[in-house]
XYZ file of C-alpha atoms in Angstrom:
641
model
C -7.904 -43.641 6.806
C -11.451 -41.752 6.922
C -13.360 -40.972 3.270
C -12.382 -37.218 3.431
C -8.684 -37.537 3.938
C -8.869 -40.196 1.007
C -10.825 -37.906 -1.355
C -8.036 -34.854 -0.216
C -5.248 -37.467 -1.255
C -7.107 -38.354 -4.545
C -7.647 -34.786 -5.363
C -3.870 -33.921 -4.727
C -2.541 -36.693 -6.874
C -4.827 -35.840 -9.552
C -4.169 -32.771 -9.937
C -0.322 -32.390 -9.055
C 0.580 -35.502 -10.949
C 4.318 -37.147 -11.426
C 5.826 -36.220 -14.791
C 9.274 -37.975 -16.445
C 11.450 -35.225 -15.256
C 11.668 -31.834 -13.196
C 14.052 -29.360 -14.828
C 15.275 -26.971 -12.599
C 15.497 -23.660 -14.976
C 14.138 -21.181 -12.326
C 13.909 -18.577 -14.990
C 11.968 -16.061 -13.062
C 14.596 -16.296 -9.957
C 17.721 -15.968 -12.370
C 16.172 -13.007 -13.878
C 15.858 -10.885 -10.412
C 16.720 -11.696 -6.943
C 15.085 -10.402 -4.416
C 17.549 -7.385 -3.831
C 16.803 -6.725 -7.680
C 13.040 -6.835 -7.042
C 13.183 -4.415 -4.591
C 14.629 -1.747 -6.905
C 12.587 -3.064 -9.997
C 8.943 -3.156 -8.489
C 7.428 0.438 -9.515
C 6.096 2.277 -6.855
C 2.435 3.215 -6.005
C 0.678 1.180 -8.270
C 2.137 3.525 -11.201
C 2.587 0.287 -13.291
C -1.353 0.088 -14.098
C -1.679 1.027 -17.785
C -5.663 1.715 -17.370
C -7.305 5.190 -16.848
C -8.305 6.177 -13.642
C -11.962 6.078 -12.639
C -12.236 9.570 -13.033
C -10.707 9.909 -16.237
C -13.748 9.598 -18.378
C -12.635 10.267 -21.802
C -10.048 7.714 -20.823
C -12.489 5.081 -20.302
C -14.713 5.837 -23.370
C -11.557 5.556 -25.375
C -10.611 2.203 -23.840
C -14.057 0.871 -23.906
C -14.991 2.014 -27.121
C -17.700 0.038 -29.062
C -17.800 -2.292 -26.295
C -18.819 0.598 -24.095
C -22.992 -0.002 -24.661
C -22.474 -3.681 -23.951
C -20.846 -3.636 -20.739
C -23.375 -0.737 -19.417
C -26.345 -2.869 -20.835
C -25.051 -6.448 -18.957
C -24.589 -4.171 -15.699
C -28.239 -2.877 -16.345
C -29.423 -6.581 -15.883
C -28.480 -6.589 -12.008
C -29.400 -3.091 -11.133
C -32.229 -4.804 -8.612
C -30.364 -7.784 -8.168
C -31.192 -9.554 -4.741
C -27.669 -10.923 -3.418
C -28.005 -14.345 -2.441
C -26.916 -15.970 0.725
C -24.869 -19.308 0.219
C -26.543 -21.562 2.352
C -24.831 -24.007 4.703
C -27.004 -27.190 2.758
C -25.238 -26.069 -0.399
C -22.120 -26.892 1.329
C -23.644 -30.001 2.943
C -24.849 -31.066 -0.151
C -21.497 -31.387 -2.129
C -20.641 -34.111 0.501
C -24.153 -35.951 0.144
C -24.307 -36.110 -3.449
C -21.443 -37.351 -6.096
C -22.834 -35.549 -8.641
C -23.160 -31.942 -7.373
C -21.847 -29.501 -9.493
C -18.786 -27.620 -7.915
C -19.605 -24.317 -7.573
C -22.875 -23.525 -5.391
C -25.447 -21.674 -7.593
C -25.971 -18.690 -5.572
C -22.046 -18.053 -5.466
C -22.049 -18.294 -9.093
C -24.799 -15.354 -9.659
C -23.098 -13.248 -7.097
C -19.967 -13.381 -8.820
C -21.295 -12.889 -12.389
C -23.306 -9.779 -10.488
C -20.449 -8.140 -9.057
C -18.333 -8.506 -12.224
C -21.173 -6.828 -14.426
C -21.979 -4.027 -12.078
C -18.141 -3.094 -11.440
C -17.747 -3.172 -15.591
C -20.660 -1.199 -16.080
C -19.650 1.627 -13.883
C -16.160 1.682 -15.258
C -17.742 1.914 -18.750
C -20.491 4.704 -17.681
C -19.062 6.192 -14.702
C -21.950 8.123 -13.490
C -22.243 6.928 -9.881
C -25.506 4.662 -11.328
C -24.209 1.310 -10.042
C -22.029 2.287 -7.295
C -24.183 1.321 -4.564
C -25.170 -1.931 -6.182
C -21.470 -2.494 -6.295
C -21.029 -1.545 -2.873
C -23.815 -4.244 -1.665
C -21.987 -6.935 -4.095
C -18.912 -5.947 -1.963
C -20.428 -6.421 1.411
C -22.060 -9.284 0.532
C -18.763 -10.973 -0.225
C -17.017 -9.774 2.448
C -20.000 -10.981 4.881
C -19.404 -14.591 3.296
C -17.629 -17.488 5.282
C -15.249 -18.193 2.867
C -14.341 -17.291 -1.006
C -13.294 -20.702 -1.934
C -15.875 -23.089 -3.525
C -17.078 -26.232 -1.846
C -15.013 -28.847 -3.959
C -11.684 -27.091 -2.761
C -12.616 -26.769 1.157
C -10.864 -30.280 1.408
C -7.500 -27.937 1.663
C -8.851 -26.883 5.097
C -6.921 -28.156 8.083
C -10.131 -29.975 8.951
C -10.709 -30.798 5.404
C -14.355 -31.608 4.437
C -16.581 -29.201 2.164
C -17.838 -26.758 5.141
C -16.488 -23.885 5.389
C -14.303 -22.885 8.570
C -14.353 -19.146 9.333
C -10.555 -18.788 10.453
C -9.063 -20.991 7.952
C -9.085 -19.410 4.551
C -8.080 -21.318 1.340
C -6.747 -19.809 -1.338
C -7.597 -21.686 -4.540
C -8.745 -20.711 -8.024
C -11.923 -19.117 -7.144
C -11.080 -17.598 -4.147
C -7.962 -15.864 -5.412
C -9.824 -14.876 -8.834
C -12.412 -13.059 -6.517
C -9.422 -11.419 -4.405
C -7.916 -10.355 -7.588
C -11.153 -8.609 -8.905
C -12.086 -7.293 -5.381
C -8.475 -5.761 -5.137
C -9.039 -4.197 -8.654
C -12.424 -2.691 -7.496
C -10.705 -1.199 -4.584
C -8.133 0.125 -6.876
C -10.458 1.641 -9.064
C -13.086 2.743 -6.702
C -12.037 3.054 -3.200
C -11.801 6.932 -3.271
C -15.794 6.986 -4.896
C -16.723 4.608 -2.092
C -14.990 6.958 0.454
C -17.566 9.299 -0.349
C -20.079 7.255 0.661
C -18.319 6.018 4.134
C -14.830 5.273 4.305
C -15.296 1.755 6.386
C -16.541 0.123 2.920
C -12.963 0.498 1.619
C -11.344 -0.107 4.828
C -13.573 -3.405 5.034
C -12.436 -4.650 1.694
C -8.973 -4.105 2.438
C -9.307 -5.680 5.425
C -10.876 -8.938 3.990
C -8.168 -9.188 1.263
C -5.557 -9.033 3.742
C -6.875 -11.867 5.988
C -7.879 -14.175 3.164
C -5.453 -13.850 0.718
C -2.259 -11.614 1.576
C -1.823 -13.041 5.307
C -2.249 -16.754 4.373
C -0.293 -16.535 1.379
C 3.191 -15.216 3.248
C 2.464 -16.857 6.225
C 3.000 -20.715 5.012
C 3.209 -22.975 2.098
C 0.537 -25.291 2.991
C -1.398 -24.979 -0.362
C -0.387 -27.666 -2.523
C -0.335 -25.683 -5.645
C 2.719 -23.623 -4.126
C 4.244 -26.541 -4.687
C 7.213 -25.859 -1.847
C 8.519 -29.314 -1.847
C 9.238 -30.081 -5.974
C 12.895 -30.174 -6.555
C 15.197 -31.918 -9.486
C 15.670 -34.576 -6.388
C 12.027 -35.322 -5.341
C 11.021 -34.931 -9.205
C 7.325 -34.485 -9.594
C 5.194 -31.521 -11.353
C 2.610 -29.343 -10.459
C -0.345 -28.017 -13.113
C -2.369 -25.064 -14.050
C -3.199 -24.271 -10.491
C 0.063 -23.109 -10.011
C 0.368 -19.818 -12.411
C -3.548 -19.416 -11.729
C -3.423 -19.071 -8.121
C -0.022 -17.398 -8.044
C -1.422 -14.701 -10.747
C -4.129 -14.004 -8.641
C -2.289 -12.995 -5.792
C 0.416 -11.524 -7.287
C -2.405 -8.614 -8.488
C -3.592 -8.544 -4.893
C -0.475 -7.950 -3.658
C 0.481 -5.331 -6.412
C -2.859 -3.697 -6.015
C -3.163 -3.602 -2.226
C 0.180 -3.913 -0.475
C 1.871 -0.535 0.537
C 4.843 -1.733 2.782
C 7.540 -2.304 -0.156
C 9.604 -4.801 1.928
C 6.567 -6.600 2.311
C 5.551 -6.675 -1.574
C 8.945 -7.592 -2.690
C 9.257 -10.629 -0.713
C 5.417 -11.714 -1.481
C 6.253 -10.988 -5.399
C 9.412 -13.293 -4.893
C 7.460 -15.772 -3.441
C 5.286 -15.868 -6.387
C 8.513 -15.967 -8.456
C 9.917 -19.056 -6.680
C 6.785 -20.720 -6.932
C 5.312 -20.194 -10.444
C 9.349 -21.351 -11.355
C 8.127 -24.660 -10.083
C 5.372 -24.465 -12.930
C 7.784 -23.748 -15.676
C 10.372 -25.967 -14.249
C 7.539 -28.679 -14.333
C 7.219 -28.194 -18.358
C 8.788 -30.326 -20.937
C 11.189 -28.464 -23.221
C 8.812 -28.913 -26.087
C 6.226 -26.925 -24.347
C 3.037 -29.545 -24.606
C 0.253 -29.046 -22.419
C -0.513 -32.584 -20.940
C -4.164 -31.464 -19.769
C -5.131 -30.761 -23.513
C -5.974 -27.521 -25.606
C -9.323 -26.492 -23.208
C -7.119 -26.291 -20.249
C -4.255 -24.349 -22.274
C -6.195 -21.197 -21.213
C -5.734 -21.730 -17.350
C -2.049 -23.607 -18.014
C 0.206 -21.654 -20.390
C -2.377 -18.895 -20.771
C -2.751 -17.993 -17.114
C 1.380 -18.152 -17.244
C 1.390 -15.601 -19.671
C -1.136 -13.506 -17.576
C 1.149 -13.755 -14.648
C 4.678 -12.899 -16.718
C 2.868 -10.032 -18.370
C 1.557 -8.263 -15.131
C 5.283 -9.068 -13.444
C 6.918 -7.563 -16.408
C 4.135 -4.260 -15.987
C 4.952 -4.097 -12.523
C 8.957 -4.359 -12.590
C 8.793 -2.117 -15.631
C 10.316 -4.446 -17.972
C 13.097 -5.653 -15.672
C 11.573 -8.794 -14.984
C 10.910 -10.325 -18.871
C 11.128 -14.194 -19.981
C 9.496 -13.675 -22.995
C 12.214 -14.308 -25.121
C 12.780 -17.763 -23.676
C 12.015 -20.535 -26.211
C 9.877 -22.612 -23.763
C 7.678 -19.779 -23.134
C 6.916 -19.394 -26.763
C 6.878 -23.703 -27.157
C 4.418 -23.547 -24.353
C 2.353 -20.753 -26.153
C 2.387 -22.291 -29.493
C 0.893 -25.747 -28.803
C -2.444 -24.406 -28.984
C -2.215 -23.543 -32.036
C -0.766 -26.495 -33.464
C -3.260 -28.681 -31.346
C -5.961 -27.247 -33.629
C -7.033 -29.694 -36.465
C -9.987 -27.382 -37.980
C -13.574 -26.330 -37.733
C -13.237 -26.135 -33.915
C -12.034 -29.668 -33.530
C -8.989 -30.142 -31.660
C -6.367 -32.872 -30.208
C -8.234 -33.537 -27.042
C -6.350 -36.106 -24.934
C -7.167 -36.166 -21.354
C -9.824 -34.479 -19.781
C -10.038 -31.847 -22.756
C -12.924 -31.160 -25.363
C -12.505 -32.092 -28.614
C -14.280 -28.708 -29.404
C -12.569 -24.828 -28.842
C -9.626 -23.518 -30.136
C -8.663 -21.359 -27.654
C -8.971 -17.353 -27.011
C -8.205 -15.582 -30.040
C -7.729 -12.443 -28.020
C -5.296 -14.325 -25.239
C -3.413 -16.191 -28.095
C -2.712 -12.861 -30.052
C -1.185 -11.241 -26.891
C 0.863 -14.173 -25.845
C 2.102 -14.672 -29.478
C 2.912 -10.815 -29.749
C 5.027 -10.856 -26.816
C 6.931 -13.719 -27.549
C 7.225 -13.221 -31.042
C 5.420 -15.821 -32.671
C 3.657 -15.509 -35.961
C 2.141 -18.888 -35.575
C 0.004 -17.667 -32.986
C -0.582 -14.177 -34.166
C -1.790 -15.488 -37.271
C -3.811 -18.490 -35.503
C -5.506 -15.439 -33.523
C -6.509 -13.714 -36.635
C -8.149 -16.867 -37.977
C -9.806 -17.556 -34.780
C -11.547 -13.760 -34.948
C -12.287 -14.063 -38.386
C -14.073 -17.436 -37.829
C -15.723 -16.137 -34.783
C -17.367 -13.186 -36.367
C -17.219 -10.694 -33.385
C -15.619 -11.564 -29.815
C -16.673 -10.625 -26.499
C -14.289 -8.824 -24.718
C -15.672 -9.904 -21.765
C -13.107 -12.481 -19.916
C -15.462 -13.911 -16.998
C -13.853 -14.021 -13.624
C -10.349 -12.675 -15.084
C -10.716 -8.966 -15.097
C -7.145 -8.300 -16.386
C -7.744 -10.306 -19.335
C -10.759 -8.323 -19.752
C -9.009 -4.930 -19.464
C -6.214 -6.502 -21.771
C -8.893 -7.311 -24.444
C -9.817 -3.826 -24.222
C -6.586 -2.326 -24.909
C -5.756 -4.609 -27.584
C -9.299 -4.677 -29.088
C -8.676 -2.470 -32.089
C -5.207 -4.344 -33.175
C -6.883 -7.578 -33.171
C -9.319 -5.979 -36.342
C -5.908 -5.557 -38.414
C -4.716 -9.367 -37.905
C -4.344 -11.416 -41.242
C -7.165 -14.197 -41.294
C -5.217 -17.121 -43.085
C -3.730 -19.818 -40.841
C -2.524 -23.348 -42.309
C -0.353 -25.295 -39.565
C 2.512 -27.820 -40.516
C 1.991 -31.054 -41.882
C 3.351 -32.274 -38.767
C 4.274 -31.630 -35.251
C 6.395 -33.333 -32.940
C 6.461 -33.233 -28.824
C 9.664 -35.405 -28.202
C 9.385 -34.980 -24.248
C 5.340 -35.108 -23.825
C 5.035 -37.890 -26.801
C 2.575 -36.486 -28.360
C 2.860 -36.650 -32.493
C 0.342 -34.927 -35.033
C 0.527 -36.032 -38.706
C -1.283 -34.139 -41.508
C -1.706 -35.488 -45.256
C -2.359 -34.067 -48.597
C -5.513 -36.396 -48.677
C -6.946 -34.609 -45.991
C -5.964 -37.273 -42.961
C -5.180 -35.605 -39.732
C -3.800 -38.095 -37.088
C -2.972 -37.262 -33.488
C -1.188 -39.932 -31.424
C 0.142 -40.248 -27.906
C 3.155 -42.275 -25.456
C 3.226 -40.719 -22.268
C 2.449 -42.352 -18.893
C -0.602 -43.217 -16.898
C -0.088 -40.263 -14.210
C -0.186 -37.524 -16.426
C -2.221 -33.983 -15.490
C -5.931 -34.932 -15.787
C -4.956 -38.361 -16.820
C -7.011 -40.491 -18.762
C -5.571 -44.287 -18.931
C -4.532 -43.586 -22.786
C -0.844 -44.438 -23.377
C -0.429 -45.223 -27.173
C -4.098 -44.080 -28.199
C -4.757 -41.823 -31.426
C -7.315 -39.722 -32.983
C -8.008 -39.911 -36.930
C -9.847 -36.902 -38.831
C -10.705 -36.681 -42.524
C -10.883 -33.333 -44.024
C -11.666 -32.140 -40.725
C -14.340 -34.385 -39.584
C -13.707 -36.868 -36.645
C -13.698 -40.359 -37.674
C -12.012 -41.881 -34.701
C -12.124 -40.428 -31.515
C -10.981 -39.210 -28.015
C -14.427 -39.257 -25.984
C -12.576 -36.688 -23.599
C -14.414 -36.167 -20.132
C -17.772 -35.103 -19.502
C -19.167 -32.926 -16.322
C -17.078 -32.607 -13.656
C -18.494 -34.043 -10.401
C -17.155 -35.177 -6.942
C -16.506 -38.541 -8.484
C -14.400 -37.018 -10.981
C -11.725 -36.460 -8.289
C -11.940 -39.323 -6.198
C -10.827 -42.527 -5.622
C -13.944 -43.569 -8.398
C -12.339 -41.716 -11.089
C -11.289 -44.621 -13.547
C -14.616 -46.289 -13.209
C -15.931 -43.382 -15.441
C -16.049 -45.152 -18.820
C -14.276 -42.209 -20.604
C -11.192 -42.289 -18.356
C -10.504 -46.365 -19.371
C -8.046 -47.359 -21.843
C -10.843 -49.964 -22.922
C -12.861 -46.945 -24.256
C -9.913 -45.380 -26.099
C -8.014 -46.458 -29.455
C -6.370 -49.076 -27.537
C -5.899 -53.144 -27.393
C -7.281 -54.959 -24.217
C -3.964 -57.519 -24.078
C -4.807 -60.666 -22.876
C -8.114 -59.543 -21.954
C -6.407 -57.020 -19.532
C -6.564 -52.869 -19.836
C -4.364 -50.395 -18.690
C -4.298 -49.284 -15.183
C -3.545 -45.693 -13.580
C -0.228 -45.062 -12.198
C 3.363 -43.500 -13.125
C 4.864 -46.650 -13.885
C 2.899 -47.794 -16.564
C 4.240 -45.791 -19.463
C 5.234 -46.207 -23.103
C 9.153 -46.309 -23.720
C 11.046 -45.888 -27.142
C 8.272 -43.486 -28.538
C 10.063 -41.847 -31.859
C 9.063 -39.850 -35.027
C 10.346 -40.090 -38.628
C 9.065 -37.109 -40.547
C 10.488 -38.502 -43.789
C 8.184 -41.505 -43.433
C 5.617 -39.626 -41.362
C 5.271 -42.474 -39.259
C 5.365 -42.557 -35.440
C 5.886 -45.335 -33.265
C 5.928 -46.194 -29.478
C 6.125 -49.408 -27.003
C 3.201 -49.580 -25.007
C 3.915 -52.745 -23.232
C 4.915 -50.771 -19.954
C 1.709 -49.293 -19.851
C -0.084 -52.937 -19.005
C 0.040 -54.804 -15.438
C 1.692 -57.883 -15.047
C -1.194 -59.944 -15.587
C -1.174 -58.793 -19.214
C 1.905 -60.975 -19.832
C 3.187 -58.593 -22.483
C 6.894 -58.450 -23.430
C 6.638 -55.941 -25.983
C 3.777 -54.366 -27.959
C 5.029 -51.750 -30.568
C 2.502 -49.650 -32.361
C 3.124 -47.548 -35.141
C 1.253 -44.864 -36.955
C 1.906 -43.732 -40.672
C 0.063 -41.227 -42.244
C 0.015 -40.485 -46.205
C -2.577 -41.524 -48.998
C -3.923 -43.840 -46.085
C -3.587 -44.138 -42.786
C -1.456 -47.729 -41.391
C -1.611 -48.634 -38.175
C 0.447 -51.500 -37.122
C 0.442 -53.818 -33.771
C 3.800 -56.066 -33.352
C 3.659 -57.997 -30.206
C 5.348 -60.379 -27.981
C 3.372 -62.078 -24.897
C 4.885 -64.462 -22.522
C 1.833 -65.843 -22.057
C -1.493 -66.256 -23.929
C -4.282 -66.862 -21.791
C -7.069 -64.575 -23.647
C -7.961 -62.987 -26.685
C -6.367 -59.993 -27.612
C -9.228 -57.452 -27.901
C -8.519 -53.901 -30.212
C -10.941 -51.152 -29.692
C -11.557 -48.065 -31.748
C -14.228 -45.459 -30.901
C -15.974 -43.535 -33.175
C -19.126 -41.074 -33.528
C -20.163 -42.278 -36.840
C -22.365 -44.814 -38.045
C -20.652 -48.142 -38.260
C -21.048 -51.080 -40.879
C -18.894 -54.545 -39.975
C -21.340 -56.597 -42.447
C -18.637 -57.497 -44.416
C -15.580 -59.373 -42.758
C -12.167 -57.910 -43.360
C -13.867 -54.194 -43.599
C -15.078 -51.791 -41.447
C -17.415 -48.675 -43.109
C -17.746 -45.593 -40.862
C -19.367 -42.399 -42.274
C -20.117 -39.103 -40.749
C -21.175 -35.829 -41.804
C -20.698 -36.722 -45.653
C -17.102 -38.637 -45.130
C -16.588 -41.949 -45.314
C -13.567 -44.227 -44.505
C -13.098 -48.023 -44.894
C -10.589 -49.591 -42.060
C -9.439 -53.011 -43.581
C -8.427 -55.725 -41.326
C -7.151 -59.392 -41.482
C -10.664 -61.402 -41.039
C -8.580 -64.886 -40.542
C -7.299 -63.254 -37.322
C -10.451 -61.308 -36.065
C -13.857 -60.905 -35.348
C -15.281 -58.071 -35.633
C -18.207 -56.217 -33.147
C -19.679 -53.000 -32.122
C -21.240 -51.476 -29.180
C -23.526 -48.395 -28.627
C -22.215 -46.492 -25.671
C -24.942 -44.122 -24.439
C -24.193 -40.293 -23.659
C -25.729 -40.180 -20.278
C -25.858 -36.618 -18.360
C -22.495 -36.991 -16.747
C -20.754 -37.633 -20.033
C -19.053 -36.021 -22.785
C -21.659 -33.826 -24.667
C -19.825 -33.066 -27.813
C -20.632 -36.301 -29.508
C -24.325 -36.206 -29.207
C -26.390 -39.100 -27.959
C -24.132 -42.088 -28.537
C -20.538 -43.215 -29.470
C -19.997 -46.772 -30.814
C -17.011 -48.956 -29.663
C -15.520 -50.849 -32.347
C -13.783 -54.278 -30.961
C -11.712 -56.560 -33.223
C -11.659 -59.814 -31.149
C -8.831 -62.182 -31.548
C -9.878 -65.364 -33.307
C -6.391 -67.217 -31.707
C -4.269 -67.009 -29.003
C -0.794 -66.343 -30.077
C 2.414 -65.579 -28.148
C 3.825 -63.372 -30.834
C 2.586 -61.383 -34.403
C 1.363 -58.374 -36.251
C -2.015 -56.646 -36.356
C -2.265 -54.432 -39.097
C -5.253 -51.903 -39.951
C -5.533 -49.567 -42.930
C -7.717 -46.640 -43.197
C -8.595 -44.971 -46.610
C -10.906 -42.580 -47.491
C -14.117 -43.607 -49.857
């Protein structure tokens, strides 16, 4: 098997991970059949709620205080020289394991086109029309709108674009949707210059997005083969790409039959994503992916609801609400979040998106959280980057956001029984997030049973998260990256053996007791046979102190057990039986049995590709068992100083 095929397979396995179960809810297909959809779809794009380009008073009102901002952003690109994506930029991705995923010239063109278009919509005087036309033409002339990291989905694979093999992925989908909005608003204005401009734009959207989507199901994110029988799941790519495709069809397709067929296909496909989610609504990928998972699902559902005059509306479904509230419940404070998997430890989410989602599902948890985020941010930007629909919606709800309350307080605990995430807080200022799960979650780290701990919103024990995405991140070398490995999480190495990657490596009997504020999970199954572990019951109890207990039985004891803890604070292990950790004015003591362990500490340098949020280094504390035992109990007690 050649390297191109191996890389493609690893990419697919990483993105489209297997989970505990797939539930055929099919909420969208139950909301409307194809025949019902045909009569529900509002014709002639009359569902669009934004003013026409020529309605200058309407756009002045919509832009409001943001009008000058968008005009000034566009003015930066009035003399922009549109860049050619060079062949060598594609070749470099195959040559270098540390290449960025988006070609610099492509990223610059995207930024310029969006800024110029929004500036013209804000000003409406034609000053930006010629630069926008140049930008449209530059995109029409590109061989592919897909980024090089995703061209492995071509039939020939690789990272070099094939002119007649168009890949619909995250970036190409976004570009198609943006160009569809540009065509919708400006095609008549373009026609005054030359009718061939809008004609060319329509031609390119048709051959790059509309025709490929209808013709086949080969793109993995469509998830055509997922079912209750096959099991499996699909991640944020599904609502993200389907949402972009939906916008392209709704804005560009004039044939009612073809439009209904395409929209229904997106419903069928997005049902696969909804079916892949647990009833508890937790996002396996973590808070920094929420905006591209549940958040993109929300955008898709909002557009579909608008386009059908509210006849396809599933916002009252509890699962959809649970998926939204995850982002608020995963917030710790001062910008910190529970960051399992590839998520960053910083970033509480997009306040404007959270508000709209919360409003539509009737969640005061989300709307109050959005008000809090807006308050601490001071001022928000209406610019949502590549997602023009979000930008328009930000403007539409701009004044509403100002009226939101600013107080937000999370509940003392949150338990996700299917995803096996547990969050617990105490009046003494402790916050603990722990997990069970398995080692093929979406954006997986080998981390079954790990935890993170905060005191007064200050990180004590951490999950390092993920560093810069490179080709290595989504290759068969993924688990050579230190931050992906279980021995760089707050976990044991049993008999000197770490957790491996694979869906079969999972926790069992995970449970939460809200009265005792205790979470427990048996992580023995997350280790391979050579760990010789029969049971390893890890439990966490949060109160005045935090008590962590490991109760285990082994079939054989061949090497000392190692208990690892990761921190970004300063570590003092000079007193046997006690570890002192200090960071940002907070200090804790972790006690352990000095007759059972020797403590060691190792500095882990943060290099160019490592997570940046922790500064220049993090520290791995290792408790090395002094004797080999077939069974036993280890207890670690953490208290504030």
